[in-house]
Structure formats: structure tokens, C-alpha cells
Amino acid sequence: MRKKSVRDVEVEGKRVLMRVDFNVPLENGTVADDTRIRAVLPTLNYLRERGAKVVLMSHLGRPKGQRKPELSLAPVAQRLGELLGVSVAFVQDCIGPEVAAAVERLDPGEVLLLENTRFHPEEEKNCPTFARKLAAVADLYVNDAFGAAHRAHASTVGLTDYLSPCVAGFLIEKELEVLRRLLTLPERPFVVVLGGAKVSDKIGVVENLLNLADKILLGGGLAYTFLKAQGKCIGQSLLDEEHLEAVQEVMAKAQEKGVELLLPVDVMAAQVPEGTRIPQDPEPEGMPHQIVDAAHIPDHWQGLDIGPQTRQQFREAVQGAKTIFWNGPMGVFEWPTFAAGTNAVAKALADSGAKVVVGGGESVAALQQAGVADKMYHICTGGGASLEFLEGRTLPGVEALDNVRPAVAAGNWKMHKTSGEARAFVQVLAPQLTDLKEVEVVLCAPFTALTALAEAVQGTPLKVGAQDLFWQESGAYTGEISPSMLKDAGCTHVIIGHSERRGRFGSYEEFADWNLLEVFGDNDWTVNAKVKAALAAGLRPIVCVGEMLAERERGETDDLIRLQLRRALHGLDAEEAAEVIIAYEPVWAIGTGKVCDAEEANRVIGVIRRTLAELYDQGTAETMRILYGGSIKPENIAGLMAQPEIDGGLVGGASLDPESFRQIIRACE
Ligand code: ADP
Ligand code: MG
């Protein structure tokens, strides 16, 4: 589900509380690097031009809940003012009467910066009372602090309970778009370069990117644990014993998947004097150092950089790549003798011709040191957040923002549950959903259970749907049920053209593939008649589209889905279409052992949304909900919902049990 952005809300004259990441380096009381301040200027200018009163808040450093004058944001207000060309007001707290008074004084287009949120211990504890105080001065919330999006703090998550709407700024949108691209259809070859000190920081990323990357290059301190796991002698080099096993598994998996995993073949090692802190202390003078074979680092020697042969290999490995992600220096680049590897890799990336995405504080510093920062495609403003995202985790600061459309969780019970069972189901589920926000939950039951179910859901957020209908209102149609009969039974929704009811009347192979289910005989045109009849009766159709295995293998997926949509919605105007919910069923992946992963589901649903925009207009396409109707379970729903195009699920088997369906509903919030 896409999150709402500043573009989706009215801001004129509104007090906008905006979380930014102004965690910038300070030197002698002034801002030493203003990259992070510049990064939010697009959102800031957008808001100011539209007459918003902008209140900014941020953390800076780690004051650990205490007021530390050296971590005041006052110098940032100064620098921001210079960049904007207007004066930026500043208050010495982030909550309280002084803040309220300062906000009161703001005119449209003016900017106020609040003091470091981490001067209050409640910030990092995500304390609700504190969050409410933060929220008290504003009409709406904008989060543009990508660098803090992986933290569930009061200013990133807590206050979203007390302010509405809560939307994303342009920086968060841009960062997510770039990173998502790496996880969905990166241009190939896709090469990942990882370094830095700790295995624990990066192992999750290696594990996840093994599924996507063509090559993974490992340097820096973390490479030695990999070398050790291969049985090599690493001397005194950094070793993370706890992760030895995980590292071994990763190497085995890489081999299994045919992903090339490159490790250093030679290193620049040194005899580091006892007690030296790396890299905080300056490089010890006269420290013995030499290039050694990565498999035979002598005792008492420590690998601190990749050697010349490795540099050459890494350079060759990134040539011809189309996409590269880099995080973590190749060595202790802060010490001049050990900076060559990192510099060489930075230059190799710049020369590779690939779109290079870089994340991580030290990596960015290294890029600047090598003078190639402007050759990069994208530099993330949040190292930690980008790594967590690439691990496949969701970011709490993003999750807490409003969805652009209300999500839908529809349970398709198929030929299951009597009236009594339907009632019992509601009795268990409904009490657990009293605080449900913005999810349309629909239980689609067999005809015989509809009336009982409709009674049971009264006073709950649950809605009732049927699984089919006939398009005539009355007449000689033995066994059929009309739209108004469904209304009479208490339905608000109806599933139309489910794959189990459709037939395609193509070749014999398709017929066999279809498993005799086409006895029900729904096709694109009966679906269209049913959609029109449902809308005329005031029922909301959930229209299923999707392709079979043979169709997918012939590469017909996108065209077929466009055709199904055009026919299903034939004759509907934009206003009518906006009522319709679409569900994409990858029929080829249901019960076949084949998987339609979240990325592919997102891609096809993107095709559906573009088709809707072509058939109607962008606005209509943006309001229509498009669900995934594959095998949804509590385990995979979060990954699906993190995809921007997926607005919810049409859930089969997992909707029969109130507990598993509850988990799915909650993941849709
Ligand atoms: P980033 O900030 O780019 O994400 P990390 O914080 O993960 O990078 O790691 C950067 C640190 O790793 C640097 O300070 C560097 O000195 C250290 N480092 C790199 N290689 C080694 C090594 N071989 N031994 C010890 N420390 C290393
Ligand atoms: Mg770092």
C-alpha cells in the first residue's frame, strides 16, 4: 500500500509538524556538513509555497534524555535560515507553552525549529503522553526523516496516534522508491558491495540480497569472519565468532543459488600496538604493515584493508554492472595507510557506468574523500534505515503513516461454514477489532449463511459479502440469486469472476489445466453483466482477474489482464468504476507449488493500476483498491502490504480461522 504524501493533503494555513533528520555533524558550534538539511528542502519549500506554517523537529546525537547544550539544534536553525534565505525561528524545547506560543506567532510560509527531541527521555521510549504533547501544536504531521524511520520513537511513530492526517515528505518517498527498486526488478547485473566493521550489521542484508543480487563483494572488517569460516588463518583480524555459523550458511546458500560471493584474496595487514582504538585513535606512527595473502595472515597481524590484487578483482567485478548497492568501507579508511582499498572501490563504482546507490555514514564520507560523490545515482540519508529496508524489514516510521486508500481484507470462505459456524466466527473475531482503523473487512460466506452472518456483524466493523450472483433481478432462473436478494440478506459486497468460477474455452490443454472447474462457466462477459447488476443494486463488486500457467508461460500475462479488466468494466463510467475492488489472482501459483512473490504481485498490480488510469483517469486509478488474491497467510501478508501497489488481500483458507484472519487484518492497517 502506498502511503499518503504531502501531495495528497491540503496544507494551506495549516500548522504542519514535520519530523526531519537534522542529525548533522557540528564543529565549533556550526554545521560541518549540511547534506541532511538540504535533503528536506524540496518538502519544506513545497509546504511554504502552499502557505503552511511549518514546525520542524529532529534529534541530534545521543544526549540520552538530558539537555546537552553542545547537542542543541540552534546552529541548525541558523544554517537552515541561510539555505532558505529567510530567518528560521527557534525554541529551546520541543513541547510546552513556549512552543505553543511560538507556533501561534507563525504566519503562513514561516518556519520554526524545535529543540532536540532526545533531550527528553520519553522520546526514545515512545511515551504516549509525550507524543500527545508533541502533537498538540499541529493540524497535521509530515515525516521526512528517512534516517530515523527505522526507529519507533515518539516523534516518528507515537504521535501518529494523536494527529491526522500523517503523511510522507518527498525525501522519504524518494529514498523508498530507490531502495524498493533494488528489491523489485533491479537492472541486471546487480552487484552488492559490503564492508564496514560488524558482521551483525550486515548479515541480514547479505541473506536477503542473495535472492536478488548477481554478485556480492565483501571487504572491510566483516570479510575476515567469512575467511575464517573457510578455514583460513586471519591472525588478529576482526572476528565475530557468534556469527560463524550464519556466515557458513550464507556461503552455502550463495553457492546453491549461483550467486558469486567475492572475498579478499590479499590484504594490507599491520601489527597494531596493544590498546589502540580503531579508528578513533590516530594511525600509530611507524606501525609495521605489509601486503599479505588473505589465506595466511600471520599471527599478531591484523587485516586493515583489501590488497592491490583484491582491488583489481573488485574493479573487474563491477564493470558492466547495471545496478550497484554499496555499504561499508573496505578498510580502516580513516587511517591514510589503509584508505587505498576504499578509495579504489569508490572510484571503480564511479567508473562502472552502473546506477550506484550508496548507504551508510562512513561510506558517504569515503565517497567524498575519493571525490566521486557526484557520480553516484543516489546517496541514502539514512544508513541504518536503508540496511533494515534491504534486509526485507518494514520501517516503523513509514508504517505509521496513513495509507493512501483504505485497505481491504476480504475473506473468501468458499464452500465452508454453516450459519452457526459463521456466527461463532464473528463472536471470536469481532471483540478483537474494536480499535480497528481504516480497513474494510469483508466476510464472503456461502448463500445459506449470509442472513445469520449479517445479523451477527451488526455493531462490528465487519461487512458481509456473497461469492457470486446472477445479473437478472427476477425471472425463470432456477437456482440463481439476484442482486437485490443479496441486499435483502444483508450483503454489502460480492465477489465476481473468481478463478474457481471462470472458464476460458481455449485449447484442450487450457481446459485440462483448468481442472474441470469451468463447469461454472463465468467468462469476461458474464463478469461484466454481474458487475453492472451488483452496482445497480448498491453492492460493491470484488472483481477477480488473473492468468493460468500456460498463459503466463506464453508471456501473455499483462495483455490478458488488460483485456479482462477492459471487459469486466465495459460500459462503466469513472464514478461507477471507483466503487469496484479488483483482486489479482495468480492462478498459476495457487496450489501448484509455484510462487508469485510480493515483487511480482506488485508488478502485475501496477499493470492493473496503469490500465485503470488509461481506461479512466489517474485520480480514479489512485482511489481504486487492488487486492492480491494468491495464497495469503499471516506469514506473508506484511511483505505483500509493504508493496506500494497492493491494497489488501482476498484471503482463502487463512480466512476460515478467526485468529489467522485477525493477524492478516491487522497487517493491513
Ligand atoms: P557505514 O557507516 O558506511 O555503514 P560501518 O559503520 O559499517 O560503515 O563501518 C565503518 C567502519 O568500519 C569504519 O570506521 C572502518 O574503520 C571500520 N573498518 C573497516 N574495515 C575494517 C577492518 N578491516 N578492521 C577494523 N575496522 C574496519
Ligand atoms: Mg557507520
XYZ file of C-alpha atoms and ligand atoms in Angstrom:
697
model
C 0.000 0.000 0.000
C 1.319 3.408 -0.902
C 1.500 5.879 1.948
C -0.095 9.303 1.721
C 2.317 12.063 0.788
C 2.246 15.844 1.205
C 0.809 15.929 -2.300
C -2.334 14.153 -1.109
C -3.315 16.693 1.576
C -4.448 20.301 1.860
C -1.860 22.341 3.762
C -2.779 25.978 3.230
C -2.902 27.867 6.522
C -2.365 24.585 8.415
C 0.130 24.055 11.215
C 2.328 21.277 9.862
C 4.527 19.375 12.303
C 7.362 17.886 10.285
C 9.875 15.351 11.571
C 13.210 15.772 9.835
C 16.626 14.213 10.278
C 18.870 17.128 11.216
C 21.325 14.805 12.934
C 24.265 16.640 11.342
C 27.907 16.847 12.380
C 28.731 20.032 14.327
C 32.162 21.621 14.624
C 32.810 24.579 16.934
C 29.102 25.258 17.208
C 28.398 25.359 13.481
C 27.111 22.814 10.983
C 30.056 20.955 9.394
C 28.023 19.121 6.732
C 24.557 20.300 5.706
C 23.666 17.409 3.341
C 20.787 16.301 5.551
C 19.413 19.832 5.810
C 19.498 20.293 2.044
C 17.789 16.924 1.607
C 14.475 18.156 3.068
C 14.392 21.496 1.228
C 12.072 20.176 -1.525
C 9.391 19.245 1.018
C 9.978 22.371 3.040
C 9.708 24.661 0.037
C 6.613 22.845 -1.205
C 4.895 23.418 2.151
C 5.983 27.044 2.396
C 4.878 27.862 -1.142
C 1.462 26.494 -0.308
C 1.103 28.634 2.784
C 1.676 26.054 5.514
C 3.047 27.078 8.913
C 5.927 24.667 9.295
C 7.125 23.378 12.659
C 10.265 21.233 12.390
C 11.542 18.753 14.918
C 14.575 16.453 14.944
C 17.017 14.626 17.143
C 20.735 15.367 17.195
C 23.367 12.969 18.527
C 22.834 10.892 21.644
C 22.046 13.180 24.583
C 20.407 10.188 26.342
C 17.408 12.109 27.623
C 19.368 15.044 29.004
C 19.673 18.667 27.977
C 23.172 18.874 26.487
C 23.971 22.383 25.194
C 26.555 21.007 22.757
C 23.777 18.977 21.079
C 21.398 21.904 20.654
C 19.772 22.349 17.242
C 20.229 26.148 17.413
C 23.150 26.115 14.898
C 20.933 24.146 12.516
C 18.217 26.852 12.639
C 20.942 29.299 11.638
C 22.145 27.181 8.699
C 18.613 26.366 7.552
C 17.802 30.063 7.548
C 20.810 30.710 5.286
C 19.712 27.966 2.886
C 16.113 29.204 2.754
C 17.026 32.864 2.682
C 14.571 33.642 5.484
C 15.002 33.633 9.227
C 14.007 30.433 10.980
C 12.565 30.811 14.480
C 13.892 28.527 17.200
C 12.518 27.489 20.612
C 14.531 25.867 23.356
C 12.205 22.926 23.871
C 10.028 20.671 21.744
C 6.936 20.636 23.999
C 5.244 23.056 26.378
C 3.744 26.563 26.464
C 6.759 28.232 24.867
C 6.383 26.001 21.815
C 2.644 26.658 21.637
C 3.252 30.420 21.781
C 5.913 30.267 19.053
C 3.625 28.255 16.774
C 0.851 30.775 17.432
C 3.137 33.552 16.117
C 3.828 31.759 12.802
C 2.439 33.217 9.591
C 1.753 31.032 6.552
C 5.058 30.132 4.849
C 7.118 30.655 8.008
C 9.329 28.046 9.634
C 10.006 27.206 13.274
C 12.579 24.693 14.532
C 12.098 22.985 17.890
C 14.917 21.872 20.184
C 16.410 18.337 20.094
C 13.624 15.822 20.824
C 16.103 13.493 22.546
C 16.616 15.985 25.390
C 13.522 14.209 26.736
C 13.977 10.544 27.707
C 10.345 9.901 26.685
C 11.270 10.387 23.022
C 13.215 7.152 22.602
C 10.805 5.299 24.907
C 7.974 6.276 22.574
C 5.967 7.528 25.564
C 2.319 8.244 24.636
C 1.913 11.272 26.947
C 4.995 12.890 25.451
C 3.820 12.010 21.927
C 0.488 13.707 22.645
C 2.286 16.855 23.812
C 4.357 16.923 20.621
C 1.207 16.530 18.546
C -0.755 19.200 20.461
C 0.504 22.202 18.483
C -0.259 20.982 14.970
C -3.018 20.143 12.487
C -1.156 17.509 10.548
C 2.053 15.514 10.537
C 4.684 15.094 7.855
C 7.541 12.649 8.278
C 10.574 13.310 6.103
C 13.195 11.867 8.456
C 14.314 8.846 6.477
C 17.379 8.441 8.698
C 15.117 7.903 11.734
C 12.419 5.817 10.006
C 13.721 2.540 11.443
C 13.181 3.825 14.999
C 9.819 3.599 16.757
C 10.127 6.806 18.768
C 7.544 9.335 19.957
C 8.360 11.806 17.165
C 8.353 9.162 14.420
C 5.630 6.712 15.487
C 3.931 7.626 18.783
C 2.453 10.946 17.737
C 0.707 9.455 14.716
C -1.928 8.240 17.176
C -2.749 11.859 18.041
C -2.552 13.630 14.690
C -4.370 13.149 11.432
C -3.511 13.098 8.614
C 0.032 11.690 8.853
C 1.873 11.767 5.545
C 5.298 11.246 3.988
C 7.563 14.002 2.675
C 9.381 13.898 -0.659
C 12.678 12.675 0.794
C 11.154 9.569 2.380
C 9.245 8.915 -0.832
C 12.374 9.218 -2.944
C 14.512 7.041 -0.680
C 11.869 4.323 -0.550
C 11.398 4.420 -4.292
C 15.115 3.919 -4.943
C 15.519 1.165 -2.358
C 12.345 -0.601 -3.403
C 13.678 -0.655 -6.927
C 16.680 -2.633 -5.652
C 14.338 -5.209 -4.152
C 11.995 -5.287 -7.154
C 13.403 -5.651 -10.605
C 16.860 -4.074 -10.296
C 18.504 -3.648 -13.681
C 20.942 -6.524 -14.085
C 23.681 -7.381 -13.443
C 23.047 -6.254 -9.850
C 26.215 -6.151 -7.733
C 26.278 -5.604 -3.980
C 29.424 -4.337 -2.244
C 29.533 -4.590 1.533
C 32.202 -3.625 4.025
C 32.410 -1.993 7.420
C 33.254 -3.400 10.775
C 30.435 -5.595 12.000
C 29.060 -8.842 10.579
C 25.955 -8.430 12.747
C 25.048 -5.135 10.987
C 25.166 -6.621 7.516
C 24.465 -10.348 7.646
C 20.700 -9.781 7.304
C 21.287 -7.741 4.167
C 23.545 -10.412 2.661
C 20.924 -13.064 3.405
C 18.127 -11.099 1.794
C 20.108 -9.838 -1.207
C 21.315 -13.345 -2.005
C 17.885 -13.763 -3.557
C 18.346 -10.756 -5.820
C 21.991 -9.967 -6.491
C 24.184 -11.464 -9.207
C 27.400 -10.852 -7.248
C 28.212 -9.902 -3.680
C 31.643 -8.402 -2.906
C 32.731 -8.453 0.713
C 35.527 -6.337 2.142
C 36.185 -4.416 5.345
C 36.316 -5.914 8.798
C 33.391 -8.221 8.265
C 35.157 -10.180 5.495
C 37.516 -11.839 7.984
C 34.732 -13.823 9.642
C 33.930 -15.195 6.185
C 37.595 -16.049 5.570
C 37.790 -17.726 8.973
C 34.649 -19.749 8.177
C 36.516 -21.038 5.100
C 39.257 -22.265 7.383
C 41.760 -19.510 6.545
C 44.245 -18.003 9.003
C 43.153 -14.458 9.814
C 45.654 -13.625 12.587
C 44.373 -10.839 14.817
C 41.810 -9.561 12.295
C 38.251 -8.791 13.376
C 36.323 -11.998 14.080
C 32.684 -12.414 15.039
C 32.582 -15.937 16.448
C 28.869 -15.736 17.183
C 28.096 -15.368 13.509
C 30.484 -18.014 12.152
C 27.665 -20.452 11.568
C 25.381 -17.885 9.931
C 28.255 -16.900 7.649
C 28.799 -20.521 6.671
C 25.120 -20.883 5.819
C 25.224 -17.747 3.706
C 28.188 -19.094 1.737
C 26.429 -22.406 1.165
C 23.272 -20.646 0.047
C 25.228 -18.411 -2.329
C 26.710 -21.477 -3.979
C 23.325 -23.139 -4.217
C 21.814 -20.058 -5.850
C 24.762 -19.437 -8.140
C 25.453 -16.018 -6.639
C 29.141 -15.120 -6.898
C 30.485 -14.214 -3.471
C 33.864 -12.481 -3.701
C 36.179 -12.256 -0.697
C 39.583 -10.554 -0.417
C 42.495 -12.568 -1.825
C 45.141 -10.272 -0.375
C 45.049 -7.728 2.423
C 47.049 -4.868 3.861
C 47.835 -6.066 7.377
C 49.502 -4.325 10.306
C 50.862 -5.007 13.755
C 48.595 -2.735 15.734
C 50.012 -1.689 19.123
C 48.031 -3.106 22.052
C 45.298 -0.800 23.318
C 44.931 1.214 20.088
C 41.308 2.093 19.367
C 40.408 1.597 15.716
C 39.575 4.017 14.115
C 39.135 6.619 16.896
C 42.865 6.948 17.666
C 45.122 8.462 15.030
C 47.089 5.992 12.918
C 50.029 4.854 15.088
C 53.298 6.217 13.757
C 55.802 3.731 12.385
C 53.368 0.819 12.708
C 54.682 -2.196 10.745
C 52.431 -3.014 7.766
C 52.594 -5.205 4.666
C 50.519 -6.831 1.953
C 49.833 -10.491 2.775
C 47.881 -13.397 1.309
C 44.315 -13.307 2.690
C 44.520 -17.023 3.465
C 47.672 -16.658 5.573
C 47.572 -13.591 7.742
C 50.410 -14.113 10.254
C 49.689 -14.305 13.991
C 49.723 -10.887 15.668
C 48.935 -9.229 12.332
C 45.582 -7.695 11.596
C 43.971 -7.126 8.193
C 43.020 -3.448 7.898
C 42.374 -3.034 4.178
C 41.979 -5.033 0.977
C 45.198 -5.521 -1.026
C 46.018 -4.483 -4.627
C 45.019 -7.806 -6.206
C 41.628 -7.690 -4.496
C 41.183 -4.073 -5.601
C 41.751 -5.177 -9.179
C 39.338 -8.104 -8.849
C 36.641 -5.912 -7.329
C 37.137 -3.336 -10.078
C 36.644 -6.024 -12.731
C 33.645 -7.451 -10.890
C 31.707 -4.190 -11.011
C 32.490 -3.450 -14.673
C 29.373 -3.919 -16.759
C 27.044 -3.908 -13.772
C 23.779 -2.032 -14.291
C 22.891 -1.606 -10.623
C 25.205 -1.464 -7.601
C 24.481 -1.084 -3.914
C 27.412 -0.153 -1.693
C 27.555 -0.005 2.067
C 30.620 -0.004 4.287
C 34.264 0.888 3.671
C 36.752 -1.776 2.534
C 39.169 -0.960 5.341
C 40.079 1.462 8.091
C 39.919 4.340 5.620
C 40.249 6.894 8.422
C 43.941 5.904 8.609
C 45.775 7.064 5.458
C 47.808 3.857 5.024
C 44.600 1.797 4.870
C 42.408 4.045 2.731
C 43.590 2.782 -0.673
C 41.113 -0.097 -0.896
C 38.081 2.029 -0.084
C 39.221 4.792 -2.444
C 39.838 2.312 -5.238
C 36.393 0.760 -4.827
C 34.721 4.184 -4.720
C 36.469 5.097 -7.999
C 35.671 1.733 -9.574
C 31.990 2.249 -8.775
C 32.114 5.742 -10.260
C 33.687 4.342 -13.462
C 31.434 1.304 -13.726
C 28.631 3.042 -15.595
C 26.098 1.443 -13.262
C 23.418 3.186 -11.239
C 25.125 3.203 -7.855
C 23.155 3.527 -4.629
C 25.221 4.203 -1.516
C 24.123 3.952 2.096
C 25.988 4.410 5.362
C 27.655 7.337 7.109
C 31.250 6.177 6.701
C 30.681 5.060 3.129
C 29.458 8.514 2.192
C 32.446 10.108 3.930
C 34.686 7.755 1.948
C 32.978 8.791 -1.298
C 33.642 12.420 -0.522
C 37.239 11.620 0.365
C 37.622 9.912 -3.026
C 35.955 12.894 -4.725
C 33.332 10.841 -6.572
C 30.164 11.552 -4.567
C 28.573 13.375 -7.516
C 28.962 10.285 -9.737
C 26.544 8.278 -7.627
C 22.942 7.672 -8.665
C 21.632 8.029 -5.123
C 23.140 8.588 -1.699
C 20.861 7.486 1.146
C 20.494 9.933 4.012
C 19.921 7.036 6.403
C 22.441 4.206 6.642
C 20.650 2.178 9.323
C 17.214 2.655 7.784
C 18.417 1.651 4.316
C 20.053 -1.516 5.662
C 16.932 -2.546 7.584
C 14.825 -1.972 4.497
C 17.165 -4.068 2.354
C 17.015 -6.808 4.961
C 13.373 -7.028 3.974
C 12.076 -5.440 7.159
C 9.420 -2.744 7.269
C 10.257 0.679 8.710
C 8.062 1.643 11.698
C 8.227 5.355 10.864
C 6.842 4.630 7.412
C 4.315 2.023 8.520
C 2.772 4.519 10.975
C 1.813 6.942 8.163
C -1.659 6.962 6.627
C -2.449 4.667 3.752
C -3.406 6.481 0.593
C -6.571 4.366 0.309
C -8.438 2.351 2.948
C -7.087 -1.210 2.824
C -9.341 -4.214 2.212
C -9.177 -7.613 3.896
C -11.754 -9.889 2.285
C -12.171 -13.474 3.431
C -13.492 -15.910 0.861
C -14.925 -18.843 2.784
C -15.814 -20.745 -0.400
C -17.988 -23.802 0.348
C -17.355 -23.678 4.109
C -19.287 -22.737 7.253
C -22.904 -23.141 8.264
C -24.942 -20.302 9.805
C -23.927 -21.424 13.280
C -20.247 -21.586 12.367
C -20.439 -18.137 10.801
C -21.936 -16.688 13.996
C -19.322 -18.376 16.167
C -16.574 -16.966 13.952
C -17.854 -13.402 14.425
C -18.157 -13.887 18.175
C -14.445 -14.678 18.372
C -13.167 -12.143 15.852
C -15.292 -9.017 16.380
C -14.314 -8.249 20.005
C -10.666 -8.153 18.908
C -11.264 -5.496 16.273
C -12.896 -2.726 18.300
C -9.979 -0.341 17.690
C -9.595 -1.194 14.003
C -8.582 1.702 11.777
C -9.256 2.188 8.113
C -9.558 -1.395 6.908
C -12.615 -2.616 5.043
C -13.076 -6.155 6.379
C -15.479 -8.360 4.428
C -16.545 -11.931 5.156
C -17.739 -13.656 1.995
C -19.877 -16.600 3.052
C -21.990 -19.210 1.244
C -25.521 -18.013 0.411
C -27.080 -20.077 3.172
C -25.030 -18.388 5.930
C -25.444 -14.789 4.736
C -28.512 -13.809 6.742
C -27.185 -15.202 10.007
C -23.797 -13.614 9.346
C -25.317 -10.211 8.584
C -27.134 -10.301 11.917
C -24.011 -11.325 13.778
C -21.851 -8.495 12.385
C -24.225 -5.708 13.400
C -22.418 -3.144 15.534
C -18.996 -4.512 14.485
C -16.658 -3.190 11.779
C -17.218 -6.402 9.764
C -19.086 -6.445 6.458
C -20.774 -9.292 4.624
C -20.221 -10.371 1.036
C -21.519 -13.106 -1.273
C -19.329 -15.204 -3.547
C -21.402 -14.818 -6.698
C -24.721 -13.514 -8.011
C -26.862 -13.650 -11.127
C -27.375 -10.496 -13.172
C -31.127 -10.637 -13.634
C -33.349 -9.097 -10.981
C -36.073 -11.762 -11.209
C -37.418 -14.387 -13.559
C -37.287 -18.024 -14.543
C -33.662 -18.754 -13.464
C -33.820 -21.909 -11.407
C -31.236 -21.959 -8.633
C -29.960 -18.392 -9.164
C -29.829 -15.478 -6.753
C -30.391 -11.842 -7.717
C -28.533 -8.707 -6.587
C -31.456 -7.439 -4.507
C -31.787 -10.823 -2.811
C -28.186 -10.373 -1.641
C -29.025 -6.882 -0.391
C -32.034 -8.353 1.371
C -29.786 -10.921 3.067
C -27.592 -8.086 4.392
C -24.713 -8.136 1.897
C -22.708 -5.052 1.012
C -20.122 -6.784 -1.196
C -19.971 -9.568 -3.748
C -17.083 -11.481 -5.307
C -17.403 -11.690 -9.096
C -15.482 -13.857 -11.550
C -13.376 -15.775 -9.047
C -10.912 -18.065 -10.819
C -12.779 -21.072 -9.481
C -15.877 -19.948 -11.360
C -14.260 -18.831 -14.598
C -13.669 -20.778 -17.787
C -11.669 -19.643 -20.775
C -12.871 -22.040 -23.514
C -9.448 -22.044 -25.165
C -7.406 -25.095 -26.158
C -7.798 -28.537 -24.656
C -4.549 -28.024 -22.692
C -6.019 -24.990 -21.036
C -9.181 -26.869 -20.300
C -7.202 -29.685 -18.633
C -5.096 -27.131 -16.777
C -8.322 -25.545 -15.609
C -9.248 -28.709 -13.813
C -12.873 -29.088 -14.933
C -13.860 -26.079 -12.863
C -15.179 -24.309 -15.881
C -18.473 -26.051 -15.333
C -19.489 -22.814 -13.603
C -18.873 -21.032 -16.852
C -18.115 -17.468 -15.812
C -16.270 -15.516 -18.508
C -15.305 -11.896 -19.110
C -18.788 -11.018 -20.384
C -20.809 -12.679 -17.662
C -18.460 -10.965 -15.232
C -19.292 -7.621 -16.856
C -23.040 -8.277 -16.605
C -22.676 -9.227 -12.957
C -20.578 -6.161 -12.125
C -23.202 -3.862 -13.652
C -26.034 -5.641 -11.842
C -24.203 -5.507 -8.500
C -23.513 -1.779 -8.832
C -27.120 -1.081 -9.833
C -28.262 -2.802 -6.639
C -25.757 -0.899 -4.477
C -23.423 -3.838 -3.918
C -19.659 -3.355 -4.098
C -18.124 -5.855 -6.545
C -14.802 -7.563 -5.823
C -13.778 -8.470 -9.365
C -11.157 -11.169 -9.861
C -8.673 -11.202 -12.727
C -5.671 -13.430 -13.289
C -3.831 -15.758 -15.621
C -3.253 -19.501 -15.830
C 0.091 -21.252 -16.073
C 0.018 -21.779 -19.837
C -0.850 -18.121 -20.363
C 1.967 -16.968 -18.116
C 4.446 -19.265 -19.832
C 3.454 -17.856 -23.186
C 4.204 -14.372 -21.820
C 0.583 -13.261 -22.163
C 0.066 -12.154 -18.554
C -0.071 -8.383 -18.964
C -2.147 -8.349 -22.153
C -4.591 -10.858 -20.779
C -5.118 -8.937 -17.578
C -5.682 -5.713 -19.501
C -8.285 -7.493 -21.610
C -10.052 -8.971 -18.583
C -10.216 -5.540 -16.968
C -11.484 -3.769 -20.064
C -14.249 -6.319 -20.426
C -15.173 -6.530 -16.747
C -15.549 -2.744 -16.536
C -17.032 -2.261 -20.017
C -19.706 0.439 -20.011
C -18.899 1.716 -16.511
C -18.111 5.384 -16.010
C -15.342 6.589 -13.681
C -17.681 7.109 -10.767
C -19.018 3.557 -11.024
C -15.566 2.072 -11.536
C -14.336 3.802 -8.376
C -16.741 1.599 -6.387
C -15.172 -1.588 -7.708
C -12.470 -3.533 -5.891
C -10.131 -5.571 -8.115
C -8.402 -8.746 -6.945
C -5.438 -10.206 -8.805
C -5.276 -13.986 -8.626
C -2.061 -15.550 -9.929
C -3.990 -18.707 -10.771
C -0.763 -20.385 -11.935
C 0.673 -20.150 -8.433
C -2.313 -21.427 -6.482
C -1.838 -24.974 -5.308
C 0.901 -25.641 -7.888
C 3.945 -25.221 -5.678
C 4.982 -22.236 -7.812
C 5.272 -18.910 -6.010
C 4.185 -15.476 -7.024
C 6.450 -13.374 -4.808
C 5.474 -9.997 -3.407
C 7.519 -8.166 -6.047
C 5.840 -9.909 -8.952
C 2.411 -9.407 -7.378
C 3.238 -5.721 -7.024
C 4.360 -5.539 -10.641
C 1.175 -7.065 -12.037
C -0.985 -4.917 -9.759
C 0.962 -1.931 -11.090
C -0.050 -3.011 -14.596
C -3.662 -3.160 -13.411
C -3.469 0.339 -11.948
C -1.941 1.762 -15.125
C -4.706 0.116 -17.142
C -7.326 1.703 -14.889
C -5.642 5.085 -15.380
C -5.828 4.546 -19.170
C -9.468 3.437 -19.044
C -10.494 6.303 -16.746
C -8.031 8.798 -15.247
C -5.164 8.899 -12.801
C -7.377 10.073 -9.930
C -9.816 7.174 -10.337
C -6.942 4.680 -10.574
C -5.468 6.107 -7.369
C -8.705 5.654 -5.421
C -9.451 2.097 -6.583
C -8.352 -0.712 -4.322
C -6.477 -3.618 -5.907
C -6.012 -6.731 -3.807
C -3.713 -9.679 -4.023
C -5.560 -12.970 -4.185
C -2.813 -15.579 -4.067
C -2.141 -17.774 -1.079
C -2.228 -15.165 1.685
C -1.155 -16.227 5.152
C -0.233 -14.384 8.355
C 3.436 -15.059 7.439
C 3.430 -13.349 4.039
C 0.891 -10.546 4.438
C 3.337 -7.951 5.852
C 5.688 -8.352 2.889
C 2.769 -8.008 0.499
C 1.354 -4.933 2.227
C 4.770 -3.252 2.174
C 4.482 -3.187 -1.619
C 3.191 0.189 -2.798
C 0.558 -1.116 -5.207
C -1.021 -3.825 -3.056
C -4.050 -2.549 -1.131
C -5.042 -5.681 0.742
C -5.949 -9.297 0.217
C -8.645 -11.647 -0.958
C -7.911 -14.416 1.503
C -8.951 -18.036 1.063
C -8.069 -20.764 3.555
C -6.473 -18.415 6.100
C -9.792 -16.551 6.493
C -11.548 -19.623 7.912
C -9.756 -19.364 11.242
C -10.537 -16.196 13.249
C -7.020 -15.953 14.666
C -5.143 -16.182 11.383
C -7.618 -13.842 9.705
C -7.225 -11.382 12.604
C -3.478 -11.305 12.043
C -3.992 -10.650 8.354
C -6.471 -7.834 9.056
C -4.044 -6.208 11.498
C -1.236 -6.332 8.956
C -3.498 -4.417 6.549
C -3.953 -1.462 8.944
P 28.879 2.691 7.248
O 28.837 3.842 8.216
O 29.259 3.147 5.874
O 27.628 1.887 7.276
P 30.148 0.947 9.056
O 29.715 1.852 10.157
O 29.516 -0.363 8.946
O 30.031 1.715 7.668
O 31.709 0.654 9.197
C 32.663 1.652 9.120
C 33.839 1.343 9.986
O 34.373 0.071 9.740
C 34.928 2.339 9.700
O 35.050 3.211 10.785
C 36.157 1.485 9.479
O 37.278 1.971 10.171
C 35.761 0.132 10.015
N 36.518 -0.930 9.356
C 36.563 -1.205 8.047
N 37.408 -2.232 7.780
C 37.944 -2.620 8.958
C 38.878 -3.611 9.349
N 39.448 -4.398 8.449
N 39.154 -3.719 10.650
C 38.577 -2.913 11.544
N 37.695 -1.961 11.245
C 37.364 -1.808 9.966
Mg 28.753 3.787 10.440
